[in-house]
PDB file of C-alpha atoms in Angstrom:
ATOM      1  CA  UNK Y   1     149.856  82.205  81.039  1.00  0.00           C
ATOM      2  CA  UNK Y   2     149.408  82.800  84.784  1.00  0.00           C
ATOM      3  CA  UNK Y   3     149.501  86.561  84.123  1.00  0.00           C
ATOM      4  CA  UNK Y   4     146.815  86.171  81.443  1.00  0.00           C
ATOM      5  CA  UNK Y   5     144.626  84.232  83.891  1.00  0.00           C
ATOM      6  CA  UNK Y   6     145.168  86.801  86.644  1.00  0.00           C
ATOM      7  CA  UNK Y   7     144.275  89.618  84.238  1.00  0.00           C
ATOM      8  CA  UNK Y   8     141.087  87.803  83.216  1.00  0.00           C
ATOM      9  CA  UNK Y   9     140.042  87.205  86.852  1.00  0.00           C
ATOM     10  CA  UNK Y  10     140.646  90.784  88.023  1.00  0.00           C
ATOM     11  CA  UNK Y  11     138.845  92.138  84.933  1.00  0.00           C
ATOM     12  CA  UNK Y  12     135.884  89.858  85.656  1.00  0.00           C
ATOM     13  CA  UNK Y  13     135.772  90.960  89.307  1.00  0.00           C
ATOM     14  CA  UNK Y  14     135.848  94.659  88.326  1.00  0.00           C
ATOM     15  CA  UNK Y  15     133.187  94.236  85.607  1.00  0.00           C
ATOM     16  CA  UNK Y  16     130.947  92.439  88.148  1.00  0.00           C
ATOM     17  CA  UNK Y  17     131.506  95.293  90.639  1.00  0.00           C
ATOM     18  CA  UNK Y  18     130.644  97.770  87.856  1.00  0.00           C
ATOM     19  CA  UNK Y  19     127.417  95.982  86.897  1.00  0.00           C
ATOM     20  CA  UNK Y  20     126.247  95.470  90.500  1.00  0.00           C
ATOM     21  CA  UNK Y  21     127.056  99.068  91.564  1.00  0.00           C
ATOM     22  CA  UNK Y  22     125.362 100.582  88.476  1.00  0.00           C
ATOM     23  CA  UNK Y  23     122.193  98.534  88.856  1.00  0.00           C
ATOM     24  CA  UNK Y  24     121.869  98.881  92.644  1.00  0.00           C
ATOM     25  CA  UNK Y  25     122.580 102.624  92.269  1.00  0.00           C
ATOM     26  CA  UNK Y  26     119.880 103.023  89.610  1.00  0.00           C
ATOM     27  CA  UNK Y  27     117.360 101.034  91.684  1.00  0.00           C
ATOM     28  CA  UNK Y  28     118.100 103.182  94.760  1.00  0.00           C
ATOM     29  CA  UNK Y  29     117.630 106.392  92.747  1.00  0.00           C
ATOM     30  CA  UNK Y  30     114.357 105.052  91.372  1.00  0.00           C
ATOM     31  CA  UNK Y  31     113.170 104.074  94.885  1.00  0.00           C
ATOM     32  CA  UNK Y  32     114.168 107.495  96.275  1.00  0.00           C
ATOM     33  CA  UNK Y  33     112.316 109.344  93.507  1.00  0.00           C
ATOM     34  CA  UNK Y  34     109.216 107.165  94.084  1.00  0.00           C
ATOM     35  CA  UNK Y  35     109.347 108.105  97.793  1.00  0.00           C
ATOM     36  CA  UNK Y  36     109.685 111.796  96.889  1.00  0.00           C
ATOM     37  CA  UNK Y  37     106.903 111.682  94.304  1.00  0.00           C
ATOM     38  CA  UNK Y  38     106.385 113.553  91.025  1.00  0.00           C
ATOM     39  CA  UNK Y  39     108.351 116.817  90.909  1.00  0.00           C
ATOM     40  CA  UNK Y  40     106.266 119.933  90.192  1.00  0.00           C
ATOM     41  CA  UNK Y  41     107.945 122.228  87.654  1.00  0.00           C
ATOM     42  CA  UNK Y  42     107.440 125.414  89.652  1.00  0.00           C
ATOM     43  CA  UNK Y  43     109.761 127.429  91.894  1.00  0.00           C
ATOM     44  CA  UNK Y  44     108.264 126.036  95.112  1.00  0.00           C
ATOM     45  CA  UNK Y  45     107.945 122.541  93.627  1.00  0.00           C
ATOM     46  CA  UNK Y  46     111.607 122.438  92.592  1.00  0.00           C
ATOM     47  CA  UNK Y  47     112.743 123.863  95.946  1.00  0.00           C
ATOM     48  CA  UNK Y  48     110.685 121.234  97.771  1.00  0.00           C
ATOM     49  CA  UNK Y  49     112.100 118.458  95.527  1.00  0.00           C
ATOM     50  CA  UNK Y  50     115.660 119.703  96.162  1.00  0.00           C
ATOM     51  CA  UNK Y  51     115.139 119.630  99.958  1.00  0.00           C
ATOM     52  CA  UNK Y  52     113.592 116.156  99.745  1.00  0.00           C
ATOM     53  CA  UNK Y  53     116.377 114.763  97.553  1.00  0.00           C
ATOM     54  CA  UNK Y  54     119.317 116.056  99.644  1.00  0.00           C
ATOM     55  CA  UNK Y  55     117.690 114.696 102.822  1.00  0.00           C
ATOM     56  CA  UNK Y  56     116.841 111.295 101.306  1.00  0.00           C
ATOM     57  CA  UNK Y  57     119.035 108.532 102.740  1.00  0.00           C
ATOM     58  CA  UNK Y  58     118.040 106.169  99.913  1.00  0.00           C
ATOM     59  CA  UNK Y  59     119.227 108.692  97.335  1.00  0.00           C
ATOM     60  CA  UNK Y  60     122.611 109.050  99.035  1.00  0.00           C
ATOM     61  CA  UNK Y  61     123.000 105.261  99.140  1.00  0.00           C
ATOM     62  CA  UNK Y  62     122.283 105.296  95.386  1.00  0.00           C
ATOM     63  CA  UNK Y  63     124.885 108.011  94.826  1.00  0.00           C
ATOM     64  CA  UNK Y  64     127.493 106.012  96.802  1.00  0.00           C
ATOM     65  CA  UNK Y  65     126.825 102.972  94.591  1.00  0.00           C
ATOM     66  CA  UNK Y  66     127.082 105.121  91.430  1.00  0.00           C
ATOM     67  CA  UNK Y  67     130.438 106.493  92.700  1.00  0.00           C
ATOM     68  CA  UNK Y  68     131.463 102.849  93.202  1.00  0.00           C
ATOM     69  CA  UNK Y  69     130.457 102.178  89.585  1.00  0.00           C
ATOM     70  CA  UNK Y  70     132.546 105.109  88.300  1.00  0.00           C
ATOM     71  CA  UNK Y  71     135.596 104.042  90.338  1.00  0.00           C
ATOM     72  CA  UNK Y  72     135.403 100.401  89.206  1.00  0.00           C
ATOM     73  CA  UNK Y  73     134.808 101.542  85.588  1.00  0.00           C
ATOM     74  CA  UNK Y  74     137.867 103.833  85.661  1.00  0.00           C
ATOM     75  CA  UNK Y  75     139.959 101.125  87.337  1.00  0.00           C
ATOM     76  CA  UNK Y  76     139.112  98.378  84.848  1.00  0.00           C
ATOM     77  CA  UNK Y  77     139.719 100.724  81.888  1.00  0.00           C
ATOM     78  CA  UNK Y  78     143.230 101.383  83.220  1.00  0.00           C
ATOM     79  CA  UNK Y  79     144.234  97.861  82.102  1.00  0.00           C
ATOM     80  CA  UNK Y  80     141.446  96.322  79.965  1.00  0.00           C
ATOM     81  CA  UNK Y  81     140.232  97.161  76.447  1.00  0.00           C
ATOM     82  CA  UNK Y  82     137.267  99.525  76.111  1.00  0.00           C
ATOM     83  CA  UNK Y  83     135.809  97.162  73.479  1.00  0.00           C
ATOM     84  CA  UNK Y  84     135.961  94.362  76.111  1.00  0.00           C
ATOM     85  CA  UNK Y  85     134.510  96.289  79.065  1.00  0.00           C
ATOM     86  CA  UNK Y  86     131.708  98.103  77.174  1.00  0.00           C
ATOM     87  CA  UNK Y  87     129.745  95.035  75.943  1.00  0.00           C
ATOM     88  CA  UNK Y  88     130.464  93.127  79.164  1.00  0.00           C
ATOM     89  CA  UNK Y  89     128.788  95.973  81.072  1.00  0.00           C
ATOM     90  CA  UNK Y  90     125.575  95.312  79.122  1.00  0.00           C
ATOM     91  CA  UNK Y  91     125.153  92.169  81.237  1.00  0.00           C
ATOM     92  CA  UNK Y  92     123.361  94.538  83.632  1.00  0.00           C
ATOM     93  CA  UNK Y  93     120.326  94.556  81.308  1.00  0.00           C
ATOM     94  CA  UNK Y  94     120.120  90.762  81.631  1.00  0.00           C
ATOM     95  CA  UNK Y  95     120.689  90.911  85.400  1.00  0.00           C
ATOM     96  CA  UNK Y  96     117.872  93.452  85.840  1.00  0.00           C
ATOM     97  CA  UNK Y  97     115.487  91.153  83.955  1.00  0.00           C
ATOM     98  CA  UNK Y  98     116.419  88.215  86.227  1.00  0.00           C
ATOM     99  CA  UNK Y  99     115.951  90.443  89.325  1.00  0.00           C
ATOM    100  CA  UNK Y 100     112.556  91.623  88.000  1.00  0.00           C
ATOM    101  CA  UNK Y 101     111.398  87.993  87.648  1.00  0.00           C
ATOM    102  CA  UNK Y 102     112.880  86.655  90.901  1.00  0.00           C
ATOM    103  CA  UNK Y 103     112.216  89.534  93.317  1.00  0.00           C
ATOM    104  CA  UNK Y 104     109.380  91.521  91.737  1.00  0.00           C
ATOM    105  CA  UNK Y 105     107.614  88.523  90.087  1.00  0.00           C
ATOM    106  CA  UNK Y 106     107.200  90.557  86.898  1.00  0.00           C
ATOM    107  CA  UNK Y 107     106.035  88.881  83.699  1.00  0.00           C
ATOM    108  CA  UNK Y 108     108.698  89.102  80.986  1.00  0.00           C
ATOM    109  CA  UNK Y 109     107.771  88.924  77.300  1.00  0.00           C
ATOM    110  CA  UNK Y 110     109.354  86.287  75.004  1.00  0.00           C
ATOM    111  CA  UNK Y 111     110.985  89.108  72.980  1.00  0.00           C
ATOM    112  CA  UNK Y 112     112.708  90.349  76.121  1.00  0.00           C
ATOM    113  CA  UNK Y 113     113.920  86.826  76.974  1.00  0.00           C
ATOM    114  CA  UNK Y 114     115.387  86.548  73.461  1.00  0.00           C
ATOM    115  CA  UNK Y 115     117.186  89.849  74.111  1.00  0.00           C
ATOM    116  CA  UNK Y 116     118.536  88.529  77.432  1.00  0.00           C
ATOM    117  CA  UNK Y 117     119.822  85.357  75.726  1.00  0.00           C
ATOM    118  CA  UNK Y 118     121.504  87.418  72.966  1.00  0.00           C
ATOM    119  CA  UNK Y 119     123.192  89.642  75.592  1.00  0.00           C
ATOM    120  CA  UNK Y 120     124.406  86.618  77.589  1.00  0.00           C
ATOM    121  CA  UNK Y 121     125.789  84.877  74.470  1.00  0.00           C
ATOM    122  CA  UNK Y 122     127.348  88.153  73.283  1.00  0.00           C
ATOM    123  CA  UNK Y 123     129.002  88.766  76.673  1.00  0.00           C
ATOM    124  CA  UNK Y 124     130.275  85.151  76.737  1.00  0.00           C
ATOM    125  CA  UNK Y 125     131.755  85.602  73.240  1.00  0.00           C
ATOM    126  CA  UNK Y 126     133.482  88.857  74.223  1.00  0.00           C
ATOM    127  CA  UNK Y 127     134.617  87.202  77.469  1.00  0.00           C
ATOM    128  CA  UNK Y 128     136.475  84.540  75.465  1.00  0.00           C
ATOM    129  CA  UNK Y 129     138.689  87.185  73.852  1.00  0.00           C
ATOM    130  CA  UNK Y 130     141.836  88.703  75.389  1.00  0.00           C
ATOM    131  CA  UNK Y 131     140.882  91.441  77.904  1.00  0.00           C
ATOM    132  CA  UNK Y 132     143.864  93.549  76.798  1.00  0.00           C
ATOM    133  CA  UNK Y 133     145.221  93.915  73.268  1.00  0.00           C
ATOM    134  CA  UNK Y 134     147.135  97.192  73.693  1.00  0.00           C
ATOM    135  CA  UNK Y 135     150.208  98.219  75.653  1.00  0.00           C
ATOM    136  CA  UNK Y 136     149.367  99.751  79.021  1.00  0.00           C
ATOM    137  CA  UNK Y 137     151.292 102.073  81.315  1.00  0.00           C
ATOM    138  CA  UNK Y 138     152.361 100.463  84.561  1.00  0.00           C
ATOM    139  CA  UNK Y 139     151.574 102.261  87.797  1.00  0.00           C
ATOM    140  CA  UNK Y 140     153.151 105.690  87.461  1.00  0.00           C
ATOM    141  CA  UNK Y 141     154.269 105.799  91.091  1.00  0.00           C
ATOM    142  CA  UNK Y 142     155.590 102.216  91.288  1.00  0.00           C
TER     143      UNK Y 142
ATOM    144  CA  UNK K   1     112.641 114.290  62.568  1.00  0.00           C
ATOM    145  CA  UNK K   2     115.917 116.061  61.718  1.00  0.00           C
ATOM    146  CA  UNK K   3     116.343 117.223  65.317  1.00  0.00           C
ATOM    147  CA  UNK K   4     115.762 113.672  66.595  1.00  0.00           C
ATOM    148  CA  UNK K   5     118.506 112.347  64.264  1.00  0.00           C
ATOM    149  CA  UNK K   6     120.800 115.205  65.336  1.00  0.00           C
ATOM    150  CA  UNK K   7     120.329 114.569  69.060  1.00  0.00           C
ATOM    151  CA  UNK K   8     120.571 110.806  68.560  1.00  0.00           C
ATOM    152  CA  UNK K   9     123.991 111.395  66.982  1.00  0.00           C
ATOM    153  CA  UNK K  10     124.920 113.637  69.963  1.00  0.00           C
ATOM    154  CA  UNK K  11     123.848 110.789  72.276  1.00  0.00           C
ATOM    155  CA  UNK K  12     125.780 108.070  70.446  1.00  0.00           C
ATOM    156  CA  UNK K  13     128.924 110.024  69.545  1.00  0.00           C
ATOM    157  CA  UNK K  14     128.932 111.949  72.848  1.00  0.00           C
ATOM    158  CA  UNK K  15     128.809 108.790  74.977  1.00  0.00           C
ATOM    159  CA  UNK K  16     131.306 106.798  72.894  1.00  0.00           C
ATOM    160  CA  UNK K  17     133.602 109.819  72.422  1.00  0.00           C
ATOM    161  CA  UNK K  18     133.498 110.504  76.170  1.00  0.00           C
ATOM    162  CA  UNK K  19     134.187 106.890  77.089  1.00  0.00           C
ATOM    163  CA  UNK K  20     137.027 106.635  74.569  1.00  0.00           C
ATOM    164  CA  UNK K  21     138.611 109.820  75.978  1.00  0.00           C
ATOM    165  CA  UNK K  22     138.270 108.460  79.529  1.00  0.00           C
ATOM    166  CA  UNK K  23     139.764 105.127  78.421  1.00  0.00           C
ATOM    167  CA  UNK K  24     142.758 106.954  76.913  1.00  0.00           C
ATOM    168  CA  UNK K  25     143.123 108.899  80.161  1.00  0.00           C
ATOM    169  CA  UNK K  26     142.968 105.738  82.253  1.00  0.00           C
ATOM    170  CA  UNK K  27     145.523 103.947  80.057  1.00  0.00           C
ATOM    171  CA  UNK K  28     147.869 106.938  80.463  1.00  0.00           C
ATOM    172  CA  UNK K  29     147.223 106.942  84.232  1.00  0.00           C
ATOM    173  CA  UNK K  30     148.281 103.308  84.546  1.00  0.00           C
ATOM    174  CA  UNK K  31     146.660 100.659  86.667  1.00  0.00           C
ATOM    175  CA  UNK K  32     146.779 100.845  90.499  1.00  0.00           C
ATOM    176  CA  UNK K  33     149.477  98.693  92.085  1.00  0.00           C
ATOM    177  CA  UNK K  34     146.991  97.116  94.483  1.00  0.00           C
ATOM    178  CA  UNK K  35     143.262  97.483  95.028  1.00  0.00           C
ATOM    179  CA  UNK K  36     143.745  98.967  98.536  1.00  0.00           C
ATOM    180  CA  UNK K  37     142.424 102.344  99.788  1.00  0.00           C
ATOM    181  CA  UNK K  38     145.805 104.140  99.725  1.00  0.00           C
ATOM    182  CA  UNK K  39     146.715 102.950  96.220  1.00  0.00           C
ATOM    183  CA  UNK K  40     143.173 103.607  94.965  1.00  0.00           C
ATOM    184  CA  UNK K  41     143.261 107.203  96.276  1.00  0.00           C
ATOM    185  CA  UNK K  42     146.627 107.761  94.566  1.00  0.00           C
ATOM    186  CA  UNK K  43     145.198 106.231  91.373  1.00  0.00           C
ATOM    187  CA  UNK K  44     142.134 108.498  91.557  1.00  0.00           C
ATOM    188  CA  UNK K  45     144.365 111.544  92.131  1.00  0.00           C
ATOM    189  CA  UNK K  46     146.472 110.715  89.061  1.00  0.00           C
ATOM    190  CA  UNK K  47     143.342 110.098  86.944  1.00  0.00           C
ATOM    191  CA  UNK K  48     141.814 113.445  87.958  1.00  0.00           C
ATOM    192  CA  UNK K  49     145.015 115.212  86.823  1.00  0.00           C
ATOM    193  CA  UNK K  50     144.740 113.707  83.335  1.00  0.00           C
ATOM    194  CA  UNK K  51     143.494 115.953  80.526  1.00  0.00           C
ATOM    195  CA  UNK K  52     141.850 113.097  78.597  1.00  0.00           C
ATOM    196  CA  UNK K  53     139.671 112.330  81.609  1.00  0.00           C
ATOM    197  CA  UNK K  54     138.388 115.917  81.669  1.00  0.00           C
ATOM    198  CA  UNK K  55     137.907 115.886  77.872  1.00  0.00           C
ATOM    199  CA  UNK K  56     135.587 112.910  78.328  1.00  0.00           C
ATOM    200  CA  UNK K  57     133.404 114.458  81.041  1.00  0.00           C
ATOM    201  CA  UNK K  58     131.730 117.213  78.904  1.00  0.00           C
ATOM    202  CA  UNK K  59     131.157 114.720  76.065  1.00  0.00           C
ATOM    203  CA  UNK K  60     129.381 112.382  78.469  1.00  0.00           C
ATOM    204  CA  UNK K  61     127.389 115.336  79.853  1.00  0.00           C
ATOM    205  CA  UNK K  62     126.385 116.216  76.263  1.00  0.00           C
ATOM    206  CA  UNK K  63     125.173 112.652  75.679  1.00  0.00           C
ATOM    207  CA  UNK K  64     123.251 112.696  78.984  1.00  0.00           C
ATOM    208  CA  UNK K  65     121.379 115.896  78.080  1.00  0.00           C
ATOM    209  CA  UNK K  66     120.745 114.576  74.552  1.00  0.00           C
ATOM    210  CA  UNK K  67     119.230 111.464  76.177  1.00  0.00           C
ATOM    211  CA  UNK K  68     116.962 113.586  78.396  1.00  0.00           C
ATOM    212  CA  UNK K  69     115.769 115.661  75.407  1.00  0.00           C
ATOM    213  CA  UNK K  70     115.195 112.567  73.246  1.00  0.00           C
ATOM    214  CA  UNK K  71     113.181 110.956  76.063  1.00  0.00           C
ATOM    215  CA  UNK K  72     110.998 114.070  76.197  1.00  0.00           C
ATOM    216  CA  UNK K  73     110.264 113.822  72.440  1.00  0.00           C
ATOM    217  CA  UNK K  74     110.252 110.112  71.668  1.00  0.00           C
ATOM    218  CA  UNK K  75     109.147 106.920  73.485  1.00  0.00           C
ATOM    219  CA  UNK K  76     111.818 105.044  75.451  1.00  0.00           C
ATOM    220  CA  UNK K  77     111.101 101.999  73.235  1.00  0.00           C
ATOM    221  CA  UNK K  78     112.660 103.986  70.380  1.00  0.00           C
ATOM    222  CA  UNK K  79     115.421 105.869  72.223  1.00  0.00           C
ATOM    223  CA  UNK K  80     117.142 102.985  74.062  1.00  0.00           C
ATOM    224  CA  UNK K  81     117.197 100.502  71.137  1.00  0.00           C
ATOM    225  CA  UNK K  82     118.496 103.275  68.849  1.00  0.00           C
ATOM    226  CA  UNK K  83     121.167 104.213  71.394  1.00  0.00           C
ATOM    227  CA  UNK K  84     122.336 100.553  71.448  1.00  0.00           C
ATOM    228  CA  UNK K  85     124.129 101.463  68.201  1.00  0.00           C
ATOM    229  CA  UNK K  86     126.738 103.025  70.491  1.00  0.00           C
ATOM    230  CA  UNK K  87     128.122  99.480  71.090  1.00  0.00           C
ATOM    231  CA  UNK K  88     129.022  99.236  67.399  1.00  0.00           C
ATOM    232  CA  UNK K  89     130.248 102.847  67.145  1.00  0.00           C
ATOM    233  CA  UNK K  90     132.292 102.364  70.337  1.00  0.00           C
ATOM    234  CA  UNK K  91     133.932  99.220  68.949  1.00  0.00           C
ATOM    235  CA  UNK K  92     134.863 101.028  65.716  1.00  0.00           C
ATOM    236  CA  UNK K  93     136.290 103.876  67.840  1.00  0.00           C
ATOM    237  CA  UNK K  94     138.214 101.392  69.999  1.00  0.00           C
ATOM    238  CA  UNK K  95     139.784  99.896  66.866  1.00  0.00           C
ATOM    239  CA  UNK K  96     140.702 103.087  65.019  1.00  0.00           C
ATOM    240  CA  UNK K  97     141.282 105.580  67.859  1.00  0.00           C
ATOM    241  CA  UNK K  98     142.551 103.379  70.708  1.00  0.00           C
ATOM    242  CA  UNK K  99     144.268 100.821  68.452  1.00  0.00           C
ATOM    243  CA  UNK K 100     142.566  97.811  70.062  1.00  0.00           C
ATOM    244  CA  UNK K 101     142.528  94.536  68.141  1.00  0.00           C
ATOM    245  CA  UNK K 102     138.941  93.466  67.500  1.00  0.00           C
ATOM    246  CA  UNK K 103     138.787  89.751  66.749  1.00  0.00           C
ATOM    247  CA  UNK K 104     135.884  88.142  64.883  1.00  0.00           C
ATOM    248  CA  UNK K 105     134.595  86.705  68.199  1.00  0.00           C
ATOM    249  CA  UNK K 106     134.605  90.142  69.813  1.00  0.00           C
ATOM    250  CA  UNK K 107     132.769  91.664  66.816  1.00  0.00           C
ATOM    251  CA  UNK K 108     130.173  88.882  66.928  1.00  0.00           C
ATOM    252  CA  UNK K 109     129.712  89.419  70.672  1.00  0.00           C
ATOM    253  CA  UNK K 110     129.281  93.190  70.254  1.00  0.00           C
ATOM    254  CA  UNK K 111     126.659  92.754  67.514  1.00  0.00           C
ATOM    255  CA  UNK K 112     124.735  90.203  69.636  1.00  0.00           C
ATOM    256  CA  UNK K 113     124.851  92.515  72.690  1.00  0.00           C
ATOM    257  CA  UNK K 114     123.663  95.432  70.531  1.00  0.00           C
ATOM    258  CA  UNK K 115     120.701  93.400  69.191  1.00  0.00           C
ATOM    259  CA  UNK K 116     119.984  92.009  72.677  1.00  0.00           C
ATOM    260  CA  UNK K 117     119.871  95.461  74.315  1.00  0.00           C
ATOM    261  CA  UNK K 118     117.521  96.670  71.565  1.00  0.00           C
ATOM    262  CA  UNK K 119     115.175  93.689  72.125  1.00  0.00           C
ATOM    263  CA  UNK K 120     115.226  94.052  75.935  1.00  0.00           C
ATOM    264  CA  UNK K 121     114.392  97.761  75.609  1.00  0.00           C
ATOM    265  CA  UNK K 122     111.526  97.015  73.218  1.00  0.00           C
ATOM    266  CA  UNK K 123     110.176  94.751  76.007  1.00  0.00           C
TER     267      UNK K 123
END
């Protein structure tokens, strides 16, 4: 029972890390591309965009967060079910809507709020199930 | 319209196929003993040596390029809700390919998430 609880807590922590890293990473990429501006599809335009992107600190911060997402995603899949992690990750859509309202003061349509409620209820339902239903290899180098 | 359906299937089956392959790779890798830098680096090293992990990467790349092409042809309000079907396809794959047990509660949750993502994307 204690093992089950521990598994649930560490899965929850990793899924939260996944959701936060993915959303912060995406927001940083979006901010970096807004700073760089629209990319011109010409040889000089692409070369200029390449120079701007590799020298953008915001973009690199975004990439670090997306690497954090990939690492937490791989880690949680090493013990938890894919069918548990995948829908739980969709909580990011709900989180982004809350962020848009709280920090950006955006107006959100009723249809979108219904979607957010469905995602939250769906994630809660999945969260009630066992995080792992298959046998898993223990650490190979243990 | 045929090419949209074709690339939508690349998007859905590419992303779920890639994620299922990566999941199989991660299960074979085994979980890290502790979430500390040394153990995490060893874990990452073992994962990168796993064939299933590398089978998943091109499938996910295929789905990414299919997404880019679809976004150039169709509005995002169609592409993202349609791609939410991957939650259902992924759950079917998890049951029949990975052997996961999908309870009624998990199925209900997946269907609600799928509908919710579609509604959020429609805005």
